[in-house]
Amino acid sequence: MTMTTGASLPATTVHLEHGLDLLGGAPDAVAVVTDDEALTYAELRRRLEDRARELGEGRRLVLIEAENALEPLVTYLAALSAGHVVLLVPAGGSKEVLDRYDPDVVEVAGVPAPKHRRDGSAHELHPDLALLLSTSGSTGSPKLVRLSRGNVASNAASIAEYLGITPADRAITTLPFSYCYGLSVIHSHLLAGAGLRLTTRSVIEPEFWHDFEAAGCTSFAGVPYTFELLDAAAFAERSLPTLRYITQAGGRMEPEQVREYARLGRRRGFELVVMYGQTEATARMAYLPPSLVEARAGTIGVPVPGGDLRVEDPGEDGVGQLVYRGPNVMMGYAEGPADLAAEAGPAVLRTGDLARRHDDGLFEVVGRVSRFVKVFGLRVDLDRVQRLLAEEDIDALALGIDERLVLAVRSAELVQPAEAAAARRLGLPPHAVEARLVPEFPRTASGKHDWAALAELVLAAAPAHPQASGGEVTAETLRRLYAELLELPSATLDDSFTSLGGDSLSYVEVSVRLEELLGELPQGWPAMSVRELAARTRPSPAPERRRRRWTARLETSLVLRAAAIVLVTATHANLLGVQGGAHLLLALLGLNLGRFQLTDAPRSARVRALLRTGANIAVPAVLWIGGVALVTGMYGPSTVFLVNDLLGGGDRWSVQWQYWFLEVAVWSIAGLALAAAVPALHRLERRRPFAVAVTAFGATLALRIATTGVEAGAVERYSLPAVAWLLALGWVIARSATWRTRLAASALAGVSVPGFFGDPGREAVVLTGLLLVVWVPTVPLPRLLVPAVRVVAAASLFVYLVHWQVYPWLEDDLPLLATLASFAAGIAAWRIHRLARSALARVIPTRNRSGPAALASPPKVL
């Protein structure tokens, strides 16, 4: 879809012989509001006339250090209306441009009056030239964009048209008006007779929002960085009744974030308008209509009124350079004073962006023509490199320097992971990628990445590959230990056991190895970063380290997991008659999800962690059960695919119910992942973790009562609606960090477990296990038993999977052998699975999963 209707200027727009009057409001309407005063259009016009007289007769080159304040705005509008040529630079950024262009008049930020450097003008100025802007919007690049009166007026009218700006609107300034995006807000609102609230405050400051509400503002503009600040300032929780729309431009924002703000706007009554533009087109070239933002996030939309877009020389994938044509296309560039008199070029702009046009007429930008580097003969898209690294939670920017791929990172611990991930994802040899440590990612005044400044930092930096001291127990030694045991070579010094996805099984192996290196570990060590742990502990003297204690303390939930799988298997094999182990395991699953997957992590990381957990249960289960079904015909498709209960498995026990635990586990995790994906629920859980867990418990307990009553039937006790409360109860226990919350968790267990089975012994097994987890964090065991407990707990999923096919052969005559054979088969299956994973990891290297919600290994849930 191409919009070809030209934008007409309001009748109030006045073209002087060489000037442009952008004031389109009624005389008594408020044009500008500041901290100190409010000016009507009539009052603003009088100030412009006074300032125009101060600027002098004849056309001049007027340099203005722009800031969002009244005086520079008055000088700017007065100069435009009087026909002068304005050179806008950021406050404090005039030196280089001043030296290069030698302006006739200068207004420095903070100085209320313009300074004349000469009588008349030293320059020949093209009659149509009105405005000069830096191509980068930053600190006064000497290469400037030449814009005519027609460019400025036509784009302002176009923006006012597609945004539907009316005299009732009032925009607050969030961007410097030396930047074309910020300037376009001023142009379009004044032209439409709307108002402006001038402020230099940031959206993260409470005073900004006080100003917004006091002035009755209806819109504001943001670049992607602005939305990062909005998230940090809890914008989603703020009520702004007058807000009509937010505009976003200045760089690509992640589609999911676009959708989040569009959904937030739908709930709160405002619209999000995504736009695309360049200084060379005065400001805007395309916009995505608000009605399409959710469905087509990631596209730039359609051309602005009066403009036209096309993809030049598209390849087989439909991608080619995006070309724009319209009355707002610049006259050309200026690299010195002589260019100020040059004639205008054609009204066609080759944007330098690579894009495709979709069948619905919407355009999508996929990269930059200039953001490529050739490495080993391969054409590498630097923007794509950044996206690939971001998928692996690696914060890096990519540069092409002397036909090399160079990555800039802000953390020394990301140097090696960034190099490894880029080489792997791009299929390059490791030595073809180099990462450099930089102190910051410089940004321009408009919030965009300043690539030139970044390149300077990168060239001045040295590669940073942290090395460990030979044999000494340092933070690097501990990092390598984590990397080895958790199968995460990208572990960093700022990661912790918890942030790396450690669970209660890997806890044992890691803690044992750490104790060998450091002696007694400090309380709470799993949450400490590697760096902090190294600083908080000191290695024991060598003789002391050699003295091994006869006992070792193991985490209670780990011991209970091992004990529970023994109870399950031995009871099925007729060796014991103690039931309740499987339901206790379900509560332990909830506990571990709360501790290791529902961590203090970004929403997307939590969702990925939960989905990965569910998949790591479901995949081996489906493969094993499916294989048994093919060989023996024992199980139906509903059991193979873990949907027996969902499809109504019947009210009588049969072999189809044997894997009920895994079915409940997988679908419960899927439900948690779905809930975690909801932004509002995610934010609520982050703020009130214990309350949300208790609410989930209450809801699932109510579901149980509604479906089964207090006591569940013989088969009902294996269905998801009847047992989900146990998983939620484990989640509550995971969130019980104080004695009060532990008392509350104990009380919830005490009122919910009794009566569920109608079997006091079975209920005692579950309740005792839960209370032990709440009040006894670790238990001492003979050190000789530790390896056996660790292996049994590690292999529990596979013991559960295979024991159904092992014990029936021996249970009647040899129940002990039936039990031992089940464990032997399960442990063998576990070891085969580990070998297969290791082999696969060598073929497909492990992605960097450092971050709070990462999973370091398959979940141990049984």
PDB file of N, CA and C in Angstrom, residues 77-134:
ATOM      1  N   LEU A  77      12.587  29.741  15.898  1.00  0.00           N
ATOM      2  CA  LEU A  77      11.383  30.051  15.128  1.00  0.00           C
ATOM      3  C   LEU A  77      11.459  31.441  14.505  1.00  0.00           C
ATOM      4  N   ALA A  78      12.083  32.384  15.217  1.00  0.00           N
ATOM      5  CA  ALA A  78      12.236  33.742  14.670  1.00  0.00           C
ATOM      6  C   ALA A  78      13.149  33.733  13.457  1.00  0.00           C
ATOM      7  N   ALA A  79      14.245  32.967  13.549  1.00  0.00           N
ATOM      8  CA  ALA A  79      15.174  32.905  12.423  1.00  0.00           C
ATOM      9  C   ALA A  79      14.512  32.284  11.207  1.00  0.00           C
ATOM     10  N   LEU A  80      13.733  31.210  11.429  1.00  0.00           N
ATOM     11  CA  LEU A  80      13.024  30.592  10.301  1.00  0.00           C
ATOM     12  C   LEU A  80      12.052  31.563   9.661  1.00  0.00           C
ATOM     13  N   SER A  81      11.258  32.248  10.497  1.00  0.00           N
ATOM     14  CA  SER A  81      10.231  33.129   9.948  1.00  0.00           C
ATOM     15  C   SER A  81      10.838  34.331   9.242  1.00  0.00           C
ATOM     16  N   ALA A  82      12.040  34.750   9.646  1.00  0.00           N
ATOM     17  CA  ALA A  82      12.690  35.899   9.026  1.00  0.00           C
ATOM     18  C   ALA A  82      13.516  35.510   7.804  1.00  0.00           C
ATOM     19  N   GLY A  83      13.566  34.215   7.476  1.00  0.00           N
ATOM     20  CA  GLY A  83      14.265  33.788   6.272  1.00  0.00           C
ATOM     21  C   GLY A  83      15.737  33.472   6.471  1.00  0.00           C
ATOM     22  N   HIS A  84      16.219  33.491   7.708  1.00  0.00           N
ATOM     23  CA  HIS A  84      17.611  33.126   7.945  1.00  0.00           C
ATOM     24  C   HIS A  84      17.802  31.615   7.792  1.00  0.00           C
ATOM     25  N   VAL A  85      19.039  31.196   7.665  1.00  0.00           N
ATOM     26  CA  VAL A  85      19.372  29.772   7.624  1.00  0.00           C
ATOM     27  C   VAL A  85      19.857  29.376   9.020  1.00  0.00           C
ATOM     28  N   VAL A  86      19.188  28.394   9.613  1.00  0.00           N
ATOM     29  CA  VAL A  86      19.497  27.985  10.983  1.00  0.00           C
ATOM     30  C   VAL A  86      20.368  26.737  10.969  1.00  0.00           C
ATOM     31  N   LEU A  87      21.434  26.774  11.747  1.00  0.00           N
ATOM     32  CA  LEU A  87      22.299  25.617  11.955  1.00  0.00           C
ATOM     33  C   LEU A  87      22.108  25.188  13.410  1.00  0.00           C
ATOM     34  N   LEU A  88      21.402  24.063  13.612  1.00  0.00           N
ATOM     35  CA  LEU A  88      21.101  23.593  14.962  1.00  0.00           C
ATOM     36  C   LEU A  88      22.143  22.580  15.412  1.00  0.00           C
ATOM     37  N   VAL A  89      22.673  22.775  16.616  1.00  0.00           N
ATOM     38  CA  VAL A  89      23.590  21.812  17.210  1.00  0.00           C
ATOM     39  C   VAL A  89      23.168  21.596  18.657  1.00  0.00           C
ATOM     40  N   PRO A  90      23.557  20.463  19.268  1.00  0.00           N
ATOM     41  CA  PRO A  90      23.230  20.253  20.684  1.00  0.00           C
ATOM     42  C   PRO A  90      23.963  21.250  21.559  1.00  0.00           C
ATOM     43  N   ALA A  91      23.444  21.460  22.742  1.00  0.00           N
ATOM     44  CA  ALA A  91      24.103  22.355  23.693  1.00  0.00           C
ATOM     45  C   ALA A  91      25.512  21.856  23.973  1.00  0.00           C
ATOM     46  N   GLY A  92      26.489  22.753  23.822  1.00  0.00           N
ATOM     47  CA  GLY A  92      27.886  22.403  24.052  1.00  0.00           C
ATOM     48  C   GLY A  92      28.561  21.718  22.883  1.00  0.00           C
ATOM     49  N   GLY A  93      27.857  21.566  21.771  1.00  0.00           N
ATOM     50  CA  GLY A  93      28.431  20.819  20.655  1.00  0.00           C
ATOM     51  C   GLY A  93      28.719  21.659  19.430  1.00  0.00           C
ATOM     52  N   SER A  94      29.064  22.919  19.629  1.00  0.00           N
ATOM     53  CA  SER A  94      29.167  23.828  18.473  1.00  0.00           C
ATOM     54  C   SER A  94      30.583  24.026  17.947  1.00  0.00           C
ATOM     55  N   LYS A  95      31.625  23.628  18.687  1.00  0.00           N
ATOM     56  CA  LYS A  95      32.982  24.055  18.350  1.00  0.00           C
ATOM     57  C   LYS A  95      33.396  23.647  16.940  1.00  0.00           C
ATOM     58  N   GLU A  96      33.262  22.351  16.618  1.00  0.00           N
ATOM     59  CA  GLU A  96      33.735  21.880  15.318  1.00  0.00           C
ATOM     60  C   GLU A  96      32.950  22.516  14.181  1.00  0.00           C
ATOM     61  N   VAL A  97      31.634  22.600  14.353  1.00  0.00           N
ATOM     62  CA  VAL A  97      30.799  23.213  13.322  1.00  0.00           C
ATOM     63  C   VAL A  97      31.080  24.710  13.231  1.00  0.00           C
ATOM     64  N   LEU A  98      31.304  25.346  14.375  1.00  0.00           N
ATOM     65  CA  LEU A  98      31.627  26.781  14.399  1.00  0.00           C
ATOM     66  C   LEU A  98      32.888  27.062  13.601  1.00  0.00           C
ATOM     67  N   ASP A  99      33.906  26.243  13.797  1.00  0.00           N
ATOM     68  CA  ASP A  99      35.165  26.429  13.068  1.00  0.00           C
ATOM     69  C   ASP A  99      34.995  26.173  11.583  1.00  0.00           C
ATOM     70  N   ARG A 100      34.186  25.175  11.237  1.00  0.00           N
ATOM     71  CA  ARG A 100      34.059  24.793   9.830  1.00  0.00           C
ATOM     72  C   ARG A 100      33.182  25.774   9.055  1.00  0.00           C
ATOM     73  N   TYR A 101      32.053  26.210   9.641  1.00  0.00           N
ATOM     74  CA  TYR A 101      31.056  26.961   8.872  1.00  0.00           C
ATOM     75  C   TYR A 101      31.055  28.467   9.139  1.00  0.00           C
ATOM     76  N   ASP A 102      31.751  28.911  10.195  1.00  0.00           N
ATOM     77  CA  ASP A 102      31.880  30.348  10.456  1.00  0.00           C
ATOM     78  C   ASP A 102      30.528  31.063  10.383  1.00  0.00           C
ATOM     79  N   PRO A 103      29.565  30.733  11.254  1.00  0.00           N
ATOM     80  CA  PRO A 103      28.240  31.354  11.187  1.00  0.00           C
ATOM     81  C   PRO A 103      28.300  32.860  11.468  1.00  0.00           C
ATOM     82  N   ASP A 104      27.286  33.561  10.990  1.00  0.00           N
ATOM     83  CA  ASP A 104      27.229  35.009  11.176  1.00  0.00           C
ATOM     84  C   ASP A 104      26.724  35.368  12.567  1.00  0.00           C
ATOM     85  N   VAL A 105      25.809  34.572  13.096  1.00  0.00           N
ATOM     86  CA  VAL A 105      25.207  34.827  14.401  1.00  0.00           C
ATOM     87  C   VAL A 105      25.256  33.524  15.193  1.00  0.00           C
ATOM     88  N   VAL A 106      25.558  33.652  16.491  1.00  0.00           N
ATOM     89  CA  VAL A 106      25.650  32.460  17.338  1.00  0.00           C
ATOM     90  C   VAL A 106      24.830  32.688  18.604  1.00  0.00           C
ATOM     91  N   GLU A 107      24.009  31.697  18.954  1.00  0.00           N
ATOM     92  CA  GLU A 107      23.342  31.715  20.255  1.00  0.00           C
ATOM     93  C   GLU A 107      23.799  30.485  21.024  1.00  0.00           C
ATOM     94  N   VAL A 108      24.522  30.728  22.096  1.00  0.00           N
ATOM     95  CA  VAL A 108      25.072  29.657  22.920  1.00  0.00           C
ATOM     96  C   VAL A 108      24.078  29.312  24.014  1.00  0.00           C
ATOM     97  N   ALA A 109      23.994  28.022  24.342  1.00  0.00           N
ATOM     98  CA  ALA A 109      23.067  27.581  25.381  1.00  0.00           C
ATOM     99  C   ALA A 109      23.323  28.331  26.678  1.00  0.00           C
ATOM    100  N   GLY A 110      22.249  28.794  27.308  1.00  0.00           N
ATOM    101  CA  GLY A 110      22.361  29.504  28.566  1.00  0.00           C
ATOM    102  C   GLY A 110      22.544  30.999  28.438  1.00  0.00           C
ATOM    103  N   VAL A 111      22.823  31.471  27.224  1.00  0.00           N
ATOM    104  CA  VAL A 111      22.988  32.913  26.990  1.00  0.00           C
ATOM    105  C   VAL A 111      21.716  33.414  26.317  1.00  0.00           C
ATOM    106  N   PRO A 112      20.980  34.355  26.908  1.00  0.00           N
ATOM    107  CA  PRO A 112      19.649  34.708  26.436  1.00  0.00           C
ATOM    108  C   PRO A 112      19.595  35.451  25.115  1.00  0.00           C
ATOM    109  N   ALA A 113      20.691  35.997  24.632  1.00  0.00           N
ATOM    110  CA  ALA A 113      20.630  36.799  23.403  1.00  0.00           C
ATOM    111  C   ALA A 113      21.648  36.290  22.394  1.00  0.00           C
ATOM    112  N   PRO A 114      21.306  36.331  21.094  1.00  0.00           N
ATOM    113  CA  PRO A 114      22.264  35.911  20.063  1.00  0.00           C
ATOM    114  C   PRO A 114      23.426  36.891  19.952  1.00  0.00           C
ATOM    115  N   LYS A 115      24.589  36.357  19.589  1.00  0.00           N
ATOM    116  CA  LYS A 115      25.791  37.166  19.442  1.00  0.00           C
ATOM    117  C   LYS A 115      26.118  37.321  17.958  1.00  0.00           C
ATOM    118  N   HIS A 116      26.218  38.579  17.515  1.00  0.00           N
ATOM    119  CA  HIS A 116      26.556  38.853  16.110  1.00  0.00           C
ATOM    120  C   HIS A 116      28.074  38.822  15.956  1.00  0.00           C
ATOM    121  N   ARG A 117      28.522  38.110  14.967  1.00  0.00           N
ATOM    122  CA  ARG A 117      29.969  38.017  14.735  1.00  0.00           C
ATOM    123  C   ARG A 117      30.418  38.975  13.632  1.00  0.00           C
ATOM    124  N   ARG A 118      29.440  39.505  12.899  1.00  0.00           N
ATOM    125  CA  ARG A 118      29.757  40.461  11.820  1.00  0.00           C
ATOM    126  C   ARG A 118      28.463  41.136  11.379  1.00  0.00           C
ATOM    127  N   ASP A 119      28.588  42.206  10.645  1.00  0.00           N
ATOM    128  CA  ASP A 119      27.442  42.826   9.985  1.00  0.00           C
ATOM    129  C   ASP A 119      27.182  42.072   8.689  1.00  0.00           C
ATOM    130  N   GLY A 120      25.935  41.786   8.417  1.00  0.00           N
ATOM    131  CA  GLY A 120      25.626  41.074   7.182  1.00  0.00           C
ATOM    132  C   GLY A 120      26.068  39.627   7.274  1.00  0.00           C
ATOM    133  N   SER A 121      26.285  39.012   6.109  1.00  0.00           N
ATOM    134  CA  SER A 121      26.643  37.597   6.058  1.00  0.00           C
ATOM    135  C   SER A 121      27.912  37.379   5.259  1.00  0.00           C
ATOM    136  N   ALA A 122      28.680  36.414   5.689  1.00  0.00           N
ATOM    137  CA  ALA A 122      29.899  36.043   4.957  1.00  0.00           C
ATOM    138  C   ALA A 122      29.610  34.941   3.956  1.00  0.00           C
ATOM    139  N   HIS A 123      28.340  34.534   3.822  1.00  0.00           N
ATOM    140  CA  HIS A 123      28.036  33.333   3.037  1.00  0.00           C
ATOM    141  C   HIS A 123      27.035  33.617   1.920  1.00  0.00           C
ATOM    142  N   GLU A 124      27.152  32.830   0.892  1.00  0.00           N
ATOM    143  CA  GLU A 124      26.135  32.803  -0.156  1.00  0.00           C
ATOM    144  C   GLU A 124      25.183  31.670   0.190  1.00  0.00           C
ATOM    145  N   LEU A 125      23.914  32.004   0.351  1.00  0.00           N
ATOM    146  CA  LEU A 125      22.929  31.039   0.824  1.00  0.00           C
ATOM    147  C   LEU A 125      21.881  30.777  -0.248  1.00  0.00           C
ATOM    148  N   HIS A 126      21.592  29.519  -0.508  1.00  0.00           N
ATOM    149  CA  HIS A 126      20.567  29.184  -1.492  1.00  0.00           C
ATOM    150  C   HIS A 126      19.231  29.753  -1.043  1.00  0.00           C
ATOM    151  N   PRO A 127      18.454  30.308  -1.950  1.00  0.00           N
ATOM    152  CA  PRO A 127      17.196  30.965  -1.553  1.00  0.00           C
ATOM    153  C   PRO A 127      16.195  30.040  -0.868  1.00  0.00           C
ATOM    154  N   ASP A 128      16.261  28.748  -1.146  1.00  0.00           N
ATOM    155  CA  ASP A 128      15.304  27.825  -0.516  1.00  0.00           C
ATOM    156  C   ASP A 128      15.816  27.248   0.797  1.00  0.00           C
ATOM    157  N   LEU A 129      17.101  27.420   1.088  1.00  0.00           N
ATOM    158  CA  LEU A 129      17.699  26.767   2.259  1.00  0.00           C
ATOM    159  C   LEU A 129      17.158  27.376   3.551  1.00  0.00           C
ATOM    160  N   ALA A 130      16.738  26.520   4.493  1.00  0.00           N
ATOM    161  CA  ALA A 130      16.172  26.996   5.761  1.00  0.00           C
ATOM    162  C   ALA A 130      16.887  26.422   6.980  1.00  0.00           C
ATOM    163  N   LEU A 131      17.375  25.193   6.885  1.00  0.00           N
ATOM    164  CA  LEU A 131      17.816  24.505   8.096  1.00  0.00           C
ATOM    165  C   LEU A 131      18.970  23.571   7.789  1.00  0.00           C
ATOM    166  N   LEU A 132      19.930  23.519   8.712  1.00  0.00           N
ATOM    167  CA  LEU A 132      21.069  22.604   8.629  1.00  0.00           C
ATOM    168  C   LEU A 132      21.094  21.755   9.893  1.00  0.00           C
ATOM    169  N   LEU A 133      21.114  20.435   9.716  1.00  0.00           N
ATOM    170  CA  LEU A 133      21.150  19.508  10.844  1.00  0.00           C
ATOM    171  C   LEU A 133      22.272  18.508  10.651  1.00  0.00           C
ATOM    172  N   SER A 134      22.845  18.061  11.757  1.00  0.00           N
ATOM    173  CA  SER A 134      23.853  17.014  11.689  1.00  0.00           C
ATOM    174  C   SER A 134      23.216  15.716  11.236  1.00  0.00           C
TER     175      SER A 134
END
